[in-house]
Amino acid sequence: MSLLKTPLIGLKADSFRHPLDLQATTSLKQIPGLGMMVRNWLGPMAEQVFYVENIASSVLVGEKQLPDLYNLLLEACKILDIEPPQLYIRQHPAPNAYTFAMRGKQPFIVLHTSLVDMLTPEEIQAVIAHELGHLKCDHSVYLTPVNLLVLAAAVVPNVGAFLAQAIQAQLLEWVRCAEFTCDRAALLATQDPKVVMSVLMKLAGGSPTLARQLNLDAFVAQARAYDEISKTQLGEMVKEARTAQLTHPVPVLRAREIDRWASSKEYQSLLQTGGVQSKDETASLGHWRNW
């Protein structure tokens, strides 16, 4: 990997947190009883289901097991100034990655083999850094049981239907907003917006055979066109309907966000100061168009 990357010593989560993430988290915390339910009910359930199941079904990466991937993890952790979690590789046909962190457990990241197979080493590091962003911003402690909450609400008699209607949309909005923040973490770690956008392009339409044939410049132009169309009333309606039930924003929108943030003063300042940002610059992050 490149030796020219800037380590962001002392990097704080709020220095790169997307304003929509902050807004959605504030709204989520206002749901009555949600915090207690997460801590006392879904927390222990998530620990048993996810922690045991993943460790039993995946391969732990380390110095003697896929050391190249392990080094990508260590470098990303050094740049983002975060303690390395465990990294697992899991056999799965659907390209995906996720993070798990619960009380008293070693946090870990899981990469699916199908995702690794279609990405370059730099792009794999971008994915790892995205997942590190969840840990850096304390998303994962909340994200793991929240993912279960949507499923659990559907099977609990009486209460289930009420919870599903009352909080599912808000939970999904929070998860989508958190993804914008973690894409920024991927950019901070790779320090190359083309790498991050290439990952998003391949998630949208890639495969081990097609990935090498995709044109990033064309995809970036597509993302910018999507952004322009979304400014119309009809485009906004279609976009909202398209994303309402998704756990992630659509890839072209995420690519457009990275394209925009990579040229922002906030991002350039973080690189120039090694992760330290002034109060004025941090405050300016709050002025953002609501998607």
Short mmCIF file of C-alpha atoms in Angstrom, two decimals:
data_model
loop_
_atom_site.label_atom_id
_atom_site.label_comp_id
_atom_site.label_asym_id
_atom_site.label_seq_id
_atom_site.Cartn_x
_atom_site.Cartn_y
_atom_site.Cartn_z
CA MET A 1 0.00 0.00 0.00
CA SER A 2 1.03 3.62 -0.50
CA LEU A 3 3.37 5.17 2.06
CA LEU A 4 2.15 8.67 1.22
CA LYS A 5 -1.13 8.47 3.10
CA THR A 6 -1.61 10.86 5.99
CA PRO A 7 -2.20 9.20 9.38
CA LEU A 8 -5.06 11.05 11.07
CA ILE A 9 -3.79 10.92 14.64
CA GLY A 10 -6.43 12.04 17.12
CA LEU A 11 -9.20 11.84 14.52
CA LYS A 12 -12.60 12.41 16.13
CA ALA A 13 -15.79 10.88 14.78
CA ASP A 14 -17.62 14.19 14.71
CA SER A 15 -14.97 15.70 12.45
CA PHE A 16 -16.20 13.56 9.54
CA ARG A 17 -19.67 12.51 10.66
CA HIS A 18 -22.29 13.29 8.02
CA PRO A 19 -24.86 15.84 9.27
CA LEU A 20 -27.71 13.53 8.27
CA ASP A 21 -26.20 10.85 10.49
CA LEU A 22 -26.22 13.24 13.42
CA GLN A 23 -29.81 14.33 12.73
CA ALA A 24 -31.09 10.78 12.34
CA THR A 25 -29.33 9.60 15.50
CA THR A 26 -30.90 12.42 17.48
CA SER A 27 -34.34 11.48 16.16
CA LEU A 28 -33.79 7.80 16.88
CA LYS A 29 -32.88 8.45 20.51
CA GLN A 30 -36.22 10.22 20.97
CA ILE A 31 -38.24 7.05 20.32
CA PRO A 32 -39.76 6.14 23.73
CA GLY A 33 -38.41 2.91 25.19
CA LEU A 34 -36.13 2.08 22.28
CA GLY A 35 -32.92 2.46 24.25
CA MET A 36 -34.15 0.21 27.05
CA MET A 37 -35.36 -2.41 24.56
CA VAL A 38 -32.01 -2.43 22.78
CA ARG A 39 -30.01 -2.77 26.01
CA ASN A 40 -32.17 -5.26 27.88
CA TRP A 41 -33.81 -7.39 25.20
CA LEU A 42 -32.18 -7.25 21.79
CA GLY A 43 -28.62 -6.79 23.09
CA PRO A 44 -28.31 -10.24 24.68
CA MET A 45 -30.15 -11.80 21.73
CA ALA A 46 -27.77 -10.23 19.24
CA GLU A 47 -24.76 -11.39 21.23
CA GLN A 48 -25.86 -15.00 21.12
CA VAL A 49 -27.06 -15.04 17.52
CA PHE A 50 -24.42 -13.00 15.70
CA TYR A 51 -21.28 -13.50 17.75
CA VAL A 52 -21.42 -17.27 18.04
CA GLU A 53 -22.79 -17.87 14.55
CA ASN A 54 -20.18 -15.77 12.77
CA ILE A 55 -17.19 -17.09 14.65
CA ALA A 56 -18.33 -20.64 13.97
CA SER A 57 -18.80 -20.05 10.23
CA SER A 58 -15.94 -17.76 9.22
CA VAL A 59 -12.13 -17.66 9.00
CA LEU A 60 -10.24 -15.29 11.30
CA VAL A 61 -7.68 -13.18 9.45
CA GLY A 62 -4.30 -12.61 11.07
CA GLU A 63 -0.53 -12.59 10.60
CA LYS A 64 -0.58 -16.25 9.58
CA GLN A 65 -3.99 -16.30 7.90
CA LEU A 66 -4.43 -14.15 4.79
CA PRO A 67 -1.71 -11.71 5.97
CA ASP A 68 -2.25 -9.32 3.02
CA LEU A 69 -5.81 -8.68 4.15
CA TYR A 70 -4.62 -8.35 7.73
CA ASN A 71 -2.12 -5.66 6.70
CA LEU A 72 -4.90 -3.74 4.90
CA LEU A 73 -6.81 -3.75 8.18
CA LEU A 74 -3.83 -2.59 10.24
CA GLU A 75 -3.01 0.28 7.88
CA ALA A 76 -6.62 1.49 7.79
CA CYS A 77 -6.76 1.37 11.60
CA LYS A 78 -3.54 3.37 11.85
CA ILE A 79 -4.84 6.07 9.51
CA LEU A 80 -8.23 6.32 11.24
CA ASP A 81 -6.64 6.11 14.70
CA ILE A 82 -8.67 3.16 15.96
CA GLU A 83 -7.79 -0.11 17.67
CA PRO A 84 -7.89 -3.04 15.23
CA PRO A 85 -10.98 -5.23 15.54
CA GLN A 86 -10.98 -8.86 14.47
CA LEU A 87 -11.47 -9.46 10.74
CA TYR A 88 -13.23 -12.54 9.39
CA ILE A 89 -13.72 -13.89 5.88
CA ARG A 90 -16.91 -15.79 5.21
CA GLN A 91 -17.92 -17.91 2.22
CA HIS A 92 -21.01 -16.29 0.72
CA PRO A 93 -22.27 -15.65 -2.82
CA ALA A 94 -23.71 -12.20 -2.07
CA PRO A 95 -21.09 -9.39 -1.96
CA ASN A 96 -21.39 -7.85 1.48
CA ALA A 97 -19.53 -6.74 4.61
CA TYR A 98 -20.76 -5.97 8.09
CA THR A 99 -19.62 -5.06 11.58
CA PHE A 100 -20.52 -6.49 14.95
CA ALA A 101 -19.84 -4.88 18.33
CA MET A 102 -21.71 -5.62 21.53
CA ARG A 103 -21.14 -5.29 25.25
CA GLY A 104 -18.14 -7.24 26.51
CA LYS A 105 -17.36 -8.75 23.11
CA GLN A 106 -14.43 -8.26 20.78
CA PRO A 107 -15.72 -6.16 17.85
CA PHE A 108 -15.24 -7.76 14.48
CA ILE A 109 -15.74 -7.18 10.77
CA VAL A 110 -16.91 -9.82 8.31
CA LEU A 111 -16.15 -9.74 4.58
CA HIS A 112 -17.90 -12.09 2.17
CA THR A 113 -15.67 -13.99 -0.23
CA SER A 114 -17.70 -12.83 -3.23
CA LEU A 115 -16.97 -9.21 -2.33
CA VAL A 116 -13.24 -9.82 -1.98
CA ASP A 117 -13.16 -11.67 -5.29
CA MET A 118 -14.29 -8.67 -7.34
CA LEU A 119 -12.29 -5.90 -5.62
CA THR A 120 -8.70 -4.73 -5.81
CA PRO A 121 -6.64 -4.58 -2.57
CA GLU A 122 -7.19 -0.81 -2.37
CA GLU A 123 -10.93 -1.29 -2.76
CA ILE A 124 -10.97 -4.02 -0.13
CA GLN A 125 -9.29 -1.58 2.23
CA ALA A 126 -11.99 0.98 1.46
CA VAL A 127 -14.61 -1.58 2.50
CA ILE A 128 -12.70 -2.38 5.69
CA ALA A 129 -12.37 1.33 6.46
CA HIS A 130 -16.11 1.81 5.87
CA GLU A 131 -16.77 -0.84 8.51
CA LEU A 132 -14.20 0.76 10.81
CA GLY A 133 -16.24 3.94 10.45
CA HIS A 134 -19.15 2.17 12.16
CA LEU A 135 -16.87 1.38 15.09
CA LYS A 136 -15.27 4.82 15.16
CA CYS A 137 -18.68 6.47 15.33
CA ASP A 138 -20.15 3.95 17.79
CA HIS A 139 -22.71 2.88 15.20
CA SER A 140 -22.16 -0.80 15.66
CA VAL A 141 -23.10 -1.05 19.31
CA TYR A 142 -26.49 0.30 18.31
CA LEU A 143 -26.64 -0.99 14.74
CA THR A 144 -26.50 -4.71 15.50
CA PRO A 145 -29.59 -4.86 17.74
CA VAL A 146 -31.40 -2.29 15.61
CA ASN A 147 -31.12 -4.64 12.63
CA LEU A 148 -32.73 -7.33 14.75
CA LEU A 149 -35.44 -4.97 15.98
CA VAL A 150 -37.06 -4.66 12.58
CA LEU A 151 -37.25 -8.44 12.34
CA ALA A 152 -38.34 -9.00 15.92
CA ALA A 153 -41.13 -6.43 15.71
CA ALA A 154 -42.82 -8.49 13.02
CA VAL A 155 -43.11 -11.62 15.19
CA VAL A 156 -44.06 -10.20 18.60
CA PRO A 157 -47.88 -10.42 19.01
CA ASN A 158 -49.74 -7.10 19.12
CA VAL A 159 -46.67 -5.06 20.00
CA GLY A 160 -44.92 -6.22 16.84
CA ALA A 161 -47.28 -4.53 14.41
CA PHE A 162 -47.17 -1.27 16.35
CA LEU A 163 -43.38 -1.22 16.54
CA ALA A 164 -42.99 -2.08 12.89
CA GLN A 165 -45.18 0.82 11.80
CA ALA A 166 -43.90 3.32 14.34
CA ILE A 167 -40.15 2.89 14.08
CA GLN A 168 -39.18 0.86 11.03
CA ALA A 169 -39.02 3.86 8.70
CA GLN A 170 -37.07 5.87 11.25
CA LEU A 171 -34.64 3.02 11.88
CA LEU A 172 -33.99 2.50 8.19
CA GLU A 173 -33.44 6.23 7.71
CA TRP A 174 -30.87 6.19 10.51
CA VAL A 175 -29.04 3.22 9.01
CA ARG A 176 -28.92 4.89 5.59
CA CYS A 177 -27.57 8.12 7.04
CA ALA A 178 -24.90 6.22 8.98
CA GLU A 179 -23.69 4.75 5.68
CA PHE A 180 -22.85 8.24 4.38
CA THR A 181 -20.56 8.77 7.37
CA CYS A 182 -18.81 5.45 6.87
CA ASP A 183 -18.20 6.15 3.20
CA ARG A 184 -16.34 9.21 4.41
CA ALA A 185 -14.24 6.99 6.69
CA ALA A 186 -13.39 4.90 3.63
CA LEU A 187 -12.24 8.01 1.82
CA LEU A 188 -10.14 9.17 4.77
CA ALA A 189 -8.40 5.79 4.91
CA THR A 190 -7.76 5.37 1.19
CA GLN A 191 -7.38 9.10 0.53
CA ASP A 192 -8.50 8.51 -3.04
CA PRO A 193 -12.15 9.18 -3.96
CA LYS A 194 -11.83 7.06 -7.10
CA VAL A 195 -11.17 3.97 -4.99
CA VAL A 196 -14.30 4.50 -2.90
CA MET A 197 -16.47 5.29 -5.91
CA SER A 198 -15.11 2.25 -7.71
CA VAL A 199 -16.29 0.04 -4.84
CA LEU A 200 -19.76 1.56 -5.12
CA MET A 201 -19.75 1.05 -8.88
CA LYS A 202 -18.89 -2.61 -8.48
CA LEU A 203 -21.55 -3.08 -5.82
CA ALA A 204 -24.07 -1.63 -8.26
CA GLY A 205 -23.14 -3.70 -11.30
CA GLY A 206 -19.97 -5.66 -10.83
CA SER A 207 -18.91 -9.29 -10.71
CA PRO A 208 -15.53 -11.06 -10.79
CA THR A 209 -15.71 -11.05 -14.61
CA LEU A 210 -17.35 -7.65 -15.20
CA ALA A 211 -15.48 -5.63 -12.58
CA ARG A 212 -12.40 -5.08 -14.73
CA GLN A 213 -14.53 -3.87 -17.65
CA LEU A 214 -16.44 -1.17 -15.77
CA ASN A 215 -15.71 2.50 -16.53
CA LEU A 216 -15.43 4.65 -13.42
CA ASP A 217 -15.63 7.98 -15.26
CA ALA A 218 -18.93 6.90 -16.82
CA PHE A 219 -20.24 5.85 -13.42
CA VAL A 220 -19.28 9.19 -11.85
CA ALA A 221 -21.08 10.98 -14.71
CA GLN A 222 -24.09 8.75 -14.02
CA ALA A 223 -23.99 9.71 -10.34
CA ARG A 224 -23.89 13.41 -11.17
CA ALA A 225 -26.82 12.98 -13.58
CA TYR A 226 -28.79 11.22 -10.86
CA ASP A 227 -28.08 14.12 -8.55
CA GLU A 228 -29.45 16.61 -11.09
CA ILE A 229 -32.59 14.57 -11.78
CA SER A 230 -33.23 14.23 -8.06
CA LYS A 231 -33.58 17.99 -7.75
CA THR A 232 -36.88 17.90 -9.64
CA GLN A 233 -40.15 17.27 -7.81
CA LEU A 234 -40.78 14.02 -9.65
CA GLY A 235 -37.19 12.92 -9.16
CA GLU A 236 -37.44 13.55 -5.42
CA MET A 237 -40.63 11.50 -5.19
CA VAL A 238 -39.10 8.59 -7.09
CA LYS A 239 -35.94 8.72 -4.99
CA GLU A 240 -37.85 8.67 -1.72
CA ALA A 241 -40.05 5.79 -2.86
CA ARG A 242 -37.00 3.87 -4.08
CA THR A 243 -35.01 4.20 -0.86
CA ALA A 244 -37.72 4.06 1.82
CA GLN A 245 -37.27 0.35 2.57
CA LEU A 246 -33.54 0.09 1.90
CA THR A 247 -30.83 -0.30 4.54
CA HIS A 248 -28.30 1.51 2.31
CA PRO A 249 -28.60 4.56 0.06
CA VAL A 250 -28.43 3.65 -3.62
CA PRO A 251 -24.80 3.35 -4.85
CA VAL A 252 -24.97 6.28 -7.29
CA LEU A 253 -26.11 8.60 -4.51
CA ARG A 254 -23.31 7.41 -2.25
CA ALA A 255 -20.83 7.95 -5.07
CA ARG A 256 -22.12 11.48 -5.61
CA GLU A 257 -21.72 12.22 -1.91
CA ILE A 258 -18.10 11.07 -1.96
CA ASP A 259 -17.46 12.98 -5.19
CA ARG A 260 -18.73 16.13 -3.50
CA TRP A 261 -17.07 15.66 -0.09
CA ALA A 262 -13.67 14.86 -1.63
CA SER A 263 -13.52 18.43 -2.96
CA SER A 264 -14.80 20.04 0.23
CA LYS A 265 -12.79 22.23 2.57
CA GLU A 266 -13.65 19.90 5.47
CA TYR A 267 -12.01 16.89 3.84
CA GLN A 268 -8.96 18.80 2.66
CA SER A 269 -8.54 20.31 6.12
CA LEU A 270 -8.56 16.88 7.77
CA LEU A 271 -5.76 15.70 5.51
CA GLN A 272 -3.73 18.87 5.93
CA THR A 273 -4.00 18.88 9.73
CA GLY A 274 -3.63 15.13 10.21
CA GLY A 275 -7.17 14.65 11.49
CA VAL A 276 -7.45 17.68 13.75
CA GLN A 277 -10.24 20.07 12.80
CA SER A 278 -11.10 23.49 14.17
CA LYS A 279 -14.40 24.19 15.90
CA ASP A 280 -15.49 26.50 13.09
CA GLU A 281 -14.86 23.84 10.47
CA THR A 282 -16.68 21.17 12.48
CA ALA A 283 -19.66 23.47 12.95
CA SER A 284 -19.88 24.04 9.22
CA LEU A 285 -20.71 20.37 8.70
CA GLY A 286 -24.22 21.05 9.93
CA HIS A 287 -25.20 22.93 6.79
CA TRP A 288 -26.22 20.16 4.39
CA ARG A 289 -29.10 19.54 2.04
CA ASN A 290 -31.60 17.08 3.51
CA TRP A 291 -32.06 14.13 1.16
#
